[in-house]
XYZ file of C-alpha atoms in Angstrom:
576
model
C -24.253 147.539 54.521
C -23.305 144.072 55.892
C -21.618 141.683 58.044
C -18.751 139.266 59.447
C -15.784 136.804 59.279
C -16.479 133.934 61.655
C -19.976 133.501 63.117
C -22.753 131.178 64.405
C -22.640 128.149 61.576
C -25.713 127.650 59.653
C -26.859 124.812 57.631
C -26.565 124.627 53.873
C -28.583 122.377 51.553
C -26.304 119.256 51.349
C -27.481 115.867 50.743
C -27.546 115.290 54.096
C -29.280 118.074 55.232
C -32.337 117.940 52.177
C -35.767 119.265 52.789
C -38.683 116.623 52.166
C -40.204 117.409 49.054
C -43.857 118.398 49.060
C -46.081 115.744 47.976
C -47.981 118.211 45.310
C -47.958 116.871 41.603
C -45.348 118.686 39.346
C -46.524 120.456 36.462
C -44.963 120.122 33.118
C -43.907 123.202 31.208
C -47.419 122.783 28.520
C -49.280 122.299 31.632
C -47.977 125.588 33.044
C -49.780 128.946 32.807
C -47.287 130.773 30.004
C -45.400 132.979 32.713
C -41.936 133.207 32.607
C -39.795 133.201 35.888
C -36.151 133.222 36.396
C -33.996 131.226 38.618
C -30.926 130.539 40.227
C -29.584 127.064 40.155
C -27.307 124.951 42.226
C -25.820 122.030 41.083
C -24.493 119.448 43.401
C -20.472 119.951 43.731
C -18.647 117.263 41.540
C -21.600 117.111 39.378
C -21.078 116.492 35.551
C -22.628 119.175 33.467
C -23.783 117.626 31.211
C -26.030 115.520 33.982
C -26.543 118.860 35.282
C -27.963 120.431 32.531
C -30.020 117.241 31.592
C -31.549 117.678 35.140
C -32.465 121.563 34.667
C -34.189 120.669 31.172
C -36.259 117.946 32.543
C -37.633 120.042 35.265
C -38.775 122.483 32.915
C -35.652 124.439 32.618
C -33.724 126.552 30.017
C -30.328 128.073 31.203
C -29.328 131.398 29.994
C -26.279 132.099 31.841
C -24.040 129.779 33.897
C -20.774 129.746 35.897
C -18.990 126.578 36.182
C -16.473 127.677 38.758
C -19.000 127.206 40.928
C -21.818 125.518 39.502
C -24.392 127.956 39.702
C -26.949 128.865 36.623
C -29.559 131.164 35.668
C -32.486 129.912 34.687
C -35.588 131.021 32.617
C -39.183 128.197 32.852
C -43.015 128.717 32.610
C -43.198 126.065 34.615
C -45.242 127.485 38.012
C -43.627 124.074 40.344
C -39.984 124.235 38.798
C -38.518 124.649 42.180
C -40.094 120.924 43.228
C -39.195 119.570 39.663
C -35.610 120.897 39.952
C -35.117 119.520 43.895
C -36.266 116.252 42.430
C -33.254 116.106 40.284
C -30.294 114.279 42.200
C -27.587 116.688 40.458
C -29.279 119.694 41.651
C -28.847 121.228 45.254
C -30.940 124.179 45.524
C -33.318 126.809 43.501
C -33.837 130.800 43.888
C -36.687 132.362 42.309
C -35.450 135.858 41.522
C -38.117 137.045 39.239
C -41.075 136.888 36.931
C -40.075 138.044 33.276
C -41.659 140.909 31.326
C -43.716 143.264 33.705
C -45.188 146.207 33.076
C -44.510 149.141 35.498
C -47.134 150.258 37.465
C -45.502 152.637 39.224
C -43.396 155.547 38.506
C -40.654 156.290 41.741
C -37.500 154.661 41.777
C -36.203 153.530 45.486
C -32.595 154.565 45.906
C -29.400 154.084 48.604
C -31.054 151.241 50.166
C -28.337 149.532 51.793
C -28.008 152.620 53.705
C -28.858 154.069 56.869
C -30.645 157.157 55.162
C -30.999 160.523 57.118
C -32.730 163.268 55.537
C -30.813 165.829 57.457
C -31.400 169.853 56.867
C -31.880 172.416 54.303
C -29.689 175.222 54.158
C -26.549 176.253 52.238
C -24.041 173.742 51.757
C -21.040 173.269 53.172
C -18.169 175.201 52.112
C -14.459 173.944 50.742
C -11.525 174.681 52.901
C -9.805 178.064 50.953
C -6.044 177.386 51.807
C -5.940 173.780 52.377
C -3.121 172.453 54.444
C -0.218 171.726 52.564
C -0.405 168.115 50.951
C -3.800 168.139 51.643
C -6.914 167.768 49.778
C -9.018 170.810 49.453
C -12.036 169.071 51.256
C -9.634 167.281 53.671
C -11.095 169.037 56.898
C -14.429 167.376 56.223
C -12.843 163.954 56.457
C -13.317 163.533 60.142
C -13.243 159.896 59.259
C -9.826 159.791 57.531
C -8.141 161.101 60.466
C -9.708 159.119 62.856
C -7.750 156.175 61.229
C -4.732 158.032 60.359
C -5.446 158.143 56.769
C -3.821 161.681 56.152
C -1.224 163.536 54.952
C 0.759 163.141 58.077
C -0.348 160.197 58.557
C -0.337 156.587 56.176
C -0.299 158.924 52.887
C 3.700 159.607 53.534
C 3.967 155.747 54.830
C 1.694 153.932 51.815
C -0.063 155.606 49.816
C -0.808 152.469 47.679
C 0.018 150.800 45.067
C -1.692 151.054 41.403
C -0.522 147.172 40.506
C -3.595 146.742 43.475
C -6.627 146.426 41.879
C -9.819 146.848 44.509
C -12.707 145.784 43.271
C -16.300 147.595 44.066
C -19.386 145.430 44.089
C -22.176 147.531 44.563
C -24.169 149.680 42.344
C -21.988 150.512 39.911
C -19.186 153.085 39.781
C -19.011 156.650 38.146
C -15.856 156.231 36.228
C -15.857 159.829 34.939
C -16.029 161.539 38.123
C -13.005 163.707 38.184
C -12.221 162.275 41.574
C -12.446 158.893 40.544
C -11.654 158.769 37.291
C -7.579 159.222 37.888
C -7.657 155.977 39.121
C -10.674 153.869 37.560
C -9.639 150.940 35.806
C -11.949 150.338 32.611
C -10.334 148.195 31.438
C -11.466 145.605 33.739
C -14.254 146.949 35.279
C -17.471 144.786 34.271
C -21.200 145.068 35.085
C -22.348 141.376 36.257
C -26.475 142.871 36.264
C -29.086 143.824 34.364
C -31.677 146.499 35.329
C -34.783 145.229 36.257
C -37.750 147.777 35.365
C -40.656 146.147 37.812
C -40.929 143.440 40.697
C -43.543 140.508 39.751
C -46.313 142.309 40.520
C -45.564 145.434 38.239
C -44.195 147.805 40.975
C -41.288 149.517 39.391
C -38.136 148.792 41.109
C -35.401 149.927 38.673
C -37.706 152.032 36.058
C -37.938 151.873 32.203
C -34.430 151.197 30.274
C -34.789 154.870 28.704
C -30.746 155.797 29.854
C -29.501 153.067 27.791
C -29.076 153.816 23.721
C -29.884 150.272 23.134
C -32.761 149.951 25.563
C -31.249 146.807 26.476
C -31.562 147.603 30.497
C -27.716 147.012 30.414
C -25.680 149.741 32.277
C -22.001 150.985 30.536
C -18.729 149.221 33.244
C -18.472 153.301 34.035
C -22.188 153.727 35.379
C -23.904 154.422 38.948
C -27.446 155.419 38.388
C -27.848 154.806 42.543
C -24.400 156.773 43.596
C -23.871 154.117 46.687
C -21.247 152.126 44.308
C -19.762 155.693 43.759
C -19.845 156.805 47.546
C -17.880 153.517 48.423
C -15.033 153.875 45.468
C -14.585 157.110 46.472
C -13.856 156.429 50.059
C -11.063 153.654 49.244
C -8.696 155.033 46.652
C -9.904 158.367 45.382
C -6.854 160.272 44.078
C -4.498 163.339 45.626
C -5.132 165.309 42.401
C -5.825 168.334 43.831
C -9.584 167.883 43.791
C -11.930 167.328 46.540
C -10.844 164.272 48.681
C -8.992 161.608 48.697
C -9.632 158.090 49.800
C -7.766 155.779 52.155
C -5.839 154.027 49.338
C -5.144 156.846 46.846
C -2.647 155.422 44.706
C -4.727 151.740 44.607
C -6.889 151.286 41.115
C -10.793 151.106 41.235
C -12.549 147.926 39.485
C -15.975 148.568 39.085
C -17.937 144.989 39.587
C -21.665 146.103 39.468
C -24.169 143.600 41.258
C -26.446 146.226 42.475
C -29.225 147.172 41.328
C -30.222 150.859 40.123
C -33.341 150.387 43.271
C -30.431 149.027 45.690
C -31.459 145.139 45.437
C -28.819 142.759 45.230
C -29.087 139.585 43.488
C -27.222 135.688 43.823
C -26.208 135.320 40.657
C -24.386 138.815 40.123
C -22.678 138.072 43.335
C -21.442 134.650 42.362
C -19.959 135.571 39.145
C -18.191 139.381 40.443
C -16.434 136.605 42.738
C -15.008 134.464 40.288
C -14.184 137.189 38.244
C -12.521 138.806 40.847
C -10.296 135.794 41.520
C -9.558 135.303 37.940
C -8.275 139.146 36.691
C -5.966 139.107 40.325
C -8.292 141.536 42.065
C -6.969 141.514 45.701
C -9.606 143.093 47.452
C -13.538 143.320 46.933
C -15.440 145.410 49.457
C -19.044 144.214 50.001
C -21.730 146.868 50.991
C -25.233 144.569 50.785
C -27.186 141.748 51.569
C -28.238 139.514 49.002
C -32.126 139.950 48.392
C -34.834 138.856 49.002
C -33.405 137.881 52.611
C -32.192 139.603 55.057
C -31.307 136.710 57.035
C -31.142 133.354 55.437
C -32.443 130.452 57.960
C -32.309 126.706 56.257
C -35.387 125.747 58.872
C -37.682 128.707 60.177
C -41.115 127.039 60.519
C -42.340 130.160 59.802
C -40.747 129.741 56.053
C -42.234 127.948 53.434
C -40.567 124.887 51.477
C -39.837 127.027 48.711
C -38.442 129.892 50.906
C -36.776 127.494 52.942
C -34.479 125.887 49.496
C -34.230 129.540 48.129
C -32.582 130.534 51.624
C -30.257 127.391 51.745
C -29.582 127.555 48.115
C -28.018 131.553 48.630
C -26.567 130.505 51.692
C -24.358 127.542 49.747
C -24.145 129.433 46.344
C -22.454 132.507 47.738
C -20.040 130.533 49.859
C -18.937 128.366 47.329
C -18.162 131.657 45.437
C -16.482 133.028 48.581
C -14.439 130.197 49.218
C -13.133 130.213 45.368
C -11.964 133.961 45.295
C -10.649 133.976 48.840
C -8.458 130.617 48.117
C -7.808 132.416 44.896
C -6.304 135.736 46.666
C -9.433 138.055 47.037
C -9.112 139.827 50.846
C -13.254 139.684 51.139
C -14.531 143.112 53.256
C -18.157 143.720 54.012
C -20.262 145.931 55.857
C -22.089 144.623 59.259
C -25.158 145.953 59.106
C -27.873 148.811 59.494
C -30.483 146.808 61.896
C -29.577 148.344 65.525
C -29.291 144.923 66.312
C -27.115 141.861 67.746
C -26.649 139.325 65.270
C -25.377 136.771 67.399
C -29.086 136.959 69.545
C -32.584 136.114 68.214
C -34.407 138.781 66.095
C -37.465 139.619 64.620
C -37.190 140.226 61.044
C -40.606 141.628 59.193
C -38.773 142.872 56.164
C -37.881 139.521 54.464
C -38.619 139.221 51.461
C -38.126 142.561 50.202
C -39.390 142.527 46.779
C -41.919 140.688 44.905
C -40.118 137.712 42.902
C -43.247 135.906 42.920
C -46.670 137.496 41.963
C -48.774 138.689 45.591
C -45.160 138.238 47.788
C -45.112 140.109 50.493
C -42.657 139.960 53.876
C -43.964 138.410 56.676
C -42.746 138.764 60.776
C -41.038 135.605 61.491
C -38.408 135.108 64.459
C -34.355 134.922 63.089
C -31.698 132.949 65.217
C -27.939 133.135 65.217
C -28.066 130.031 63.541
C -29.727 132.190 60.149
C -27.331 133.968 58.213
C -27.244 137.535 56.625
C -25.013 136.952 52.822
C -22.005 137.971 52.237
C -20.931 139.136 55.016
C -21.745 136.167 57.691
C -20.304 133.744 55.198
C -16.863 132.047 56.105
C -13.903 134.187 55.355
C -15.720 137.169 55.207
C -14.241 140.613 57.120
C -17.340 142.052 58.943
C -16.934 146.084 59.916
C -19.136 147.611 62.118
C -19.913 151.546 62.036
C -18.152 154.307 64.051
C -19.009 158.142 64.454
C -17.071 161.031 64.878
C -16.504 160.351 68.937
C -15.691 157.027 68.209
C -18.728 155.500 69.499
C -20.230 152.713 67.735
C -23.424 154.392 65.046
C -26.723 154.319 66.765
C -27.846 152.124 63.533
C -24.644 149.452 63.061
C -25.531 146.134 63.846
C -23.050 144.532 65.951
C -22.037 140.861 68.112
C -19.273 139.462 69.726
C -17.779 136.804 67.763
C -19.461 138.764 64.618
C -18.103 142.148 64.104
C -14.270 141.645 63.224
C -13.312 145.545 63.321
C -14.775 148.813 63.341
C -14.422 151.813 60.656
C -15.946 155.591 60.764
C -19.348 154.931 58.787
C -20.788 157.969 60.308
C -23.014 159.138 62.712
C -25.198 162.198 62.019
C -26.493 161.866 65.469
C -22.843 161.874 67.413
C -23.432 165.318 68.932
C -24.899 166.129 72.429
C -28.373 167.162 70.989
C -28.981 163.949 69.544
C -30.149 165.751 66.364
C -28.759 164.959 62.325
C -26.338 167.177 61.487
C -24.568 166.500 57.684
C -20.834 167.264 58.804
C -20.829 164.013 60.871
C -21.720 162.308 58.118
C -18.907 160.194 55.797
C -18.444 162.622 52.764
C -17.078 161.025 49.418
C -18.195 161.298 45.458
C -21.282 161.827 44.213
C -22.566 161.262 40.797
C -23.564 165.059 39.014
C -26.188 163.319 37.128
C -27.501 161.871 40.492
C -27.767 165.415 42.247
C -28.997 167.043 39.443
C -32.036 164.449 39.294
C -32.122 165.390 43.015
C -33.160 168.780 42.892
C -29.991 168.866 44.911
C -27.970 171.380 42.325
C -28.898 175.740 41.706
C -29.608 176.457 38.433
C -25.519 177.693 38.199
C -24.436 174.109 39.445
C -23.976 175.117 43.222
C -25.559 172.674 45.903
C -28.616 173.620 47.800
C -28.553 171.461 50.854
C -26.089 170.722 53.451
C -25.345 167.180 51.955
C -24.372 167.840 48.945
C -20.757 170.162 48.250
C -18.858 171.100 45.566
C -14.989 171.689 44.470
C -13.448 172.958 41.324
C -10.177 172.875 39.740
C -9.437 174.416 36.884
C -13.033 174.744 35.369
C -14.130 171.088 36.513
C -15.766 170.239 39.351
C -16.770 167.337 41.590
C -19.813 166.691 43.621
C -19.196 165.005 46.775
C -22.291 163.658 49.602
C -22.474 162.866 53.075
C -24.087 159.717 53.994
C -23.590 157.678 56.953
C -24.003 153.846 57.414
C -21.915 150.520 57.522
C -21.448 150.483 53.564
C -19.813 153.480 54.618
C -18.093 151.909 56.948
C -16.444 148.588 54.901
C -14.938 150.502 52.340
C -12.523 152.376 55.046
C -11.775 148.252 56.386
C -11.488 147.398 52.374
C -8.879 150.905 51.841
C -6.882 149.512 54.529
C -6.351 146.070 53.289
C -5.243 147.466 49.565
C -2.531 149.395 51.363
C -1.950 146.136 53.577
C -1.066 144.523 49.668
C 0.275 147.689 48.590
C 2.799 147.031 51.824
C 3.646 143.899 51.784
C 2.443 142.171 48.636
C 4.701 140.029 46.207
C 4.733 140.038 42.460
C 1.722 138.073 40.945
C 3.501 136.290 38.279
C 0.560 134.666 36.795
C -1.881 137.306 36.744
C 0.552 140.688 37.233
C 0.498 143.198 39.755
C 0.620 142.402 43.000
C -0.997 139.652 45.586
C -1.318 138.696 48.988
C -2.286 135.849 50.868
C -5.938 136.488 52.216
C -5.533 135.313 55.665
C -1.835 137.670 55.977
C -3.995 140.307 54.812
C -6.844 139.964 57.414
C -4.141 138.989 60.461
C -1.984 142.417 60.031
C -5.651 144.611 59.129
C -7.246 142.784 62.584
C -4.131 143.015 64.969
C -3.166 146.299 63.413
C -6.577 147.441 64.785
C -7.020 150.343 67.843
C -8.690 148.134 70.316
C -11.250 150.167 72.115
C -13.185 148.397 74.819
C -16.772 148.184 75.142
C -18.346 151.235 77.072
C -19.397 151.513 80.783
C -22.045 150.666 81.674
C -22.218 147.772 78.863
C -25.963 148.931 77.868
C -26.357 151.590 75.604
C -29.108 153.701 75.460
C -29.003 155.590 72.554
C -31.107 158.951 71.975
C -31.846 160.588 68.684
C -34.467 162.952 67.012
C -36.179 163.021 63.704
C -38.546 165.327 61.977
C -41.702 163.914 61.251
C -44.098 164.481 58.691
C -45.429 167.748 60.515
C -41.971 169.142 61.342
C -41.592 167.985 64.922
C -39.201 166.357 66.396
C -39.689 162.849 67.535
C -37.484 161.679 69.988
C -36.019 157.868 69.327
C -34.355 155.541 71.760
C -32.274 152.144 71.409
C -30.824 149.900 74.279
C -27.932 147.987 73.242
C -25.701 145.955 75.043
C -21.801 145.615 74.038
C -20.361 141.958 75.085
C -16.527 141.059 75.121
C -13.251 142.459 76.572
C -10.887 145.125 75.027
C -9.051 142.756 72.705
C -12.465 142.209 71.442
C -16.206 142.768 71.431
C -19.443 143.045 69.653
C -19.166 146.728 69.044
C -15.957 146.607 67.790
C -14.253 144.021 67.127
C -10.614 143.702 67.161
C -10.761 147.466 67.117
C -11.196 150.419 64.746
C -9.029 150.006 61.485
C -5.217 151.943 61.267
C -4.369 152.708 57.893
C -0.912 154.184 59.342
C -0.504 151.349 62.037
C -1.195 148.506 58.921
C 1.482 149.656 56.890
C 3.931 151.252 59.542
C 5.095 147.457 61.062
């Protein structure tokens, strides 16, 4: 679920722009307690490695993974002050602490879906498949609301551009379930890669991803066709699912699905998966990656919130400067970059209060604190430069009750669903985005009869021919991106050229993102300007609560904080 193309600039950690080290004594590795932590790295741009890795060993350092593209390493130290030591080094730029090494769990209840704006919507039996589906359609095509709303049908940009399989668009989320028979027509194995490893507990023993019992090896290292979360899953779906028959099919149904896990199994997202799915992505002549996240701990990244630490202060520069570094090498490199705008209710280009940050424990007793966010803090990926920010649409067209939005931030606007779009302001599943779902997932769910049939309204089922796909509705701005991300692969699948050094196809980033933005349905902001937005949830007695939101759309038709340039046109991209 995050954010946008061109916004407010925010600092980096440069040379000129260096936080004053604190004047604490640094404590060498045999003076350290014997607890291992992991970092990220920076090293300063032009910097030889072998300086660089001098530097990281003298502060206490030993690196266990690195990508030179970008000069960004992970590193493993006991030493408790290895941030200071490292920012002491002149060939180093910045330090993230992502975690202490070799918990045990304390708990036993694994988060899931995080990155999305989660609805528990009603029990009752679950939706049915269309009998006699309209021919060239999918059988579940009447639930895609969505699809038609950008003229991703049969009728529609199927019979213009249906996409081309030399496209390769690459997933980096959770993972992606590769033998899901809606997915697995087009899932590219070959290629796909899984950039994380699953981390059983935070640093103070909470579980976040859960023992490595799924694995044979026990290693905590997911298979390139996994999705133990089912958001990756969700979001491959929606972009290039096949016409086979089955189910539904995605925006870009004859495009080819790279799975790049960076997610986590919990739904945290770290820097150095992020940095290297890039510059893989740029190397193997993926064309487009869609980005559903924020990289954790921070929701926002500021480079001088007073109400940071030192250490939190480098950690946020140093993600802020690592990720657009590895931005700026796939985009140059022929990677269209899509991500999703947010789930915060909120206007990114005004101050905020954020009381969420940081969302997991990397350091023993961390907890998030309330501290005041301005434009001038940035949300990663999808504030960096280059980036495609898509803000969330419900069936009426209205912007979502939950997308985040801004003028100047939001570039365009895709159906992400909006359970609430109805005139009693209360969930209902159909208005939801509906798109694969992991069996494995629903099963663990409780969501699946003992004969395999669902047993709540988000969860349906088709079969063809004795197999059968499980499909979920969801709604939020990861849902959102990937219909932005579908659009741009049939953008390349359009208009692309022969890629003679890496085969298939490419197109220039910035031709990609002109004819996706101007291609756009602009819609104007509403009247009056101010939202107020009215929805109901249960709570935990059964009653409903009623909820209300003011927001305020800024901008003219051509564009504006709720929508951008307007809401995506898979037929109108590829019909020029």
């Amino acid at each position: 679920m995050r954010r946008a193309v061109i916004t407010a600039a925010c600092a980096v950690a440069t040379a000129t722009t260096a936080l004053a080290l604190p004047g604490a004594a640094v404590a060498s590795p045999a003076q350290a307690k014997a607890e291992v932590s992991e970092y990220v790295v920076l090293y300063r741009k032009g910097a030889q490695l072998g300086k660089a890795h001098a530097a990281v060993k003298a502060a206490g350092g030993t690196i266990i993974r690195e990508n030179r593209a970008v000069g960004v390493a992970t590193v493993r130290s006991a030493n408790p002050k290895f941030t200071v030591a490292a920012m002491r080094q002149k060939v180093l730029e910045g330090v993230a602490h992502n975690r202490v090494i070799g918990q045990a769990p304390k708990t036993s209840a694994k988060a899931r879906g995080r990155h999305v704006e989660k609805e528990s919507g009603s029990r009752g039996p679950s939706a049915k498949a269309a009998t006699a589906p309209r021919k060239g359609e999918e059988p579940l095509a009447d639930l895609q609301w969505d699809m038609k709303q950008i003229n991703a049908t049969a009728k529609g940009s199927y019979r213009t551009e249906p996409g081309d399989r030399r496209v390769l668009v690459g997933i980096m989320d959770t993972g992606v379930d590769g033998n899901h028979p809606d997915i697995k027509p087009n899932f590219n194995g070959r290629l796909s890669r899984n950039f994380t490893v699953d981390v059983p507990t935070d640093a103070d023993g909470n579980e976040l991803d859960g023992p490595c019992a799924d694995e044979p090896d026990k290693s905590c290292n997911d298979a390139n066709n996994v999705d133990e979360n089912g958001h990756g899953t969700h979001v491959a779906s929606t972009i290039a699912s096949p016409r086979n028959g089955l189910g539904m099919a995605g925006v870009a149904p004859n495009t080819s699905i790279v799975n790049l896990r960076v997610g986590q199994d919990s739904g945290l997202f770290f820097l150095q998966p992020t940095v290297d799915a890039l510059t893989y992505a740029a190397r193997t002549g993926v064309d487009v990656v869609n980005m559903s996240y924020y990289i954790d701990p921070w929701l926002w990244n500021c480079a001088n919130n007073p109400a940071d630490s030192w250490t939190d202060k480098v950690e946020q520069r140093t993600i802020i400067a690592a990720t657009q570094r590895a931005l700026d090498y796939a985009r140059t490199r022929g990677v269209t970059l899509v991500a999703a705008a947010g789930n915060e209710y909120v206007d990114y280009t005004k101050n905020n209060t954020d009381a969420t940050s940081p969302d997991f424990a990397s350091r023993p007793g961390e907890k998030p604190y309330e501290r005041t966010v301005t434009p001038a803090c940035e949300s990663m990926p999808s504030e960096g430069r280059g980036v495609v920010a898509v803000s969330s649409t419900g069936i009426t067209k209205r912007k979502a009750v939950y997308s985040s939005f801004g003028n100047g931030y939001v570039d365009v606007a895709a159906p992400g669903g909006d359970k609430y779009d109805n005139p009693e302001g209360k969930p209902d599943d159909k208005l939801g985005i509906w798109a694969a779902y992991p069996e494995a997932l629903a099963r663990a769910a409780g969501e699946l009869n003992p004969d395999g049939t669902p047993n709540t309204t988000r969860v349906i089922r088709d079969c063809k021919n004795g197999v059968c796909g499980y499909y979920q509705s969801i709604q939020g701005t990861s849902m959102a991106s990937p219909h932005a991300a579908g659009v741009a692969a049939l953008i390349v699948s359009r208009y692309g050229r022969k890629d003679r050094a890496r085969g298939g196809l490419t197109l220039d980033p910035r031709v990609t993102e002109r004819i996706l933005l101007g291609t756009a349905n602009e819609r104007a902001c509403p009247s009056p300007r101010t939202v107020e937005y009215v929805w109901y949830r249960k709570n935990d007695k059964g009653e409903w609560v009623r909820n209300t939101s003011k927001q305020t759309c800024e901008g003219g038709k051509a564009r504006n904080g709720f929508y951008g340039h307007g809401i995506v046109d898979a037929l109108g991209a590829v019909k020029r």
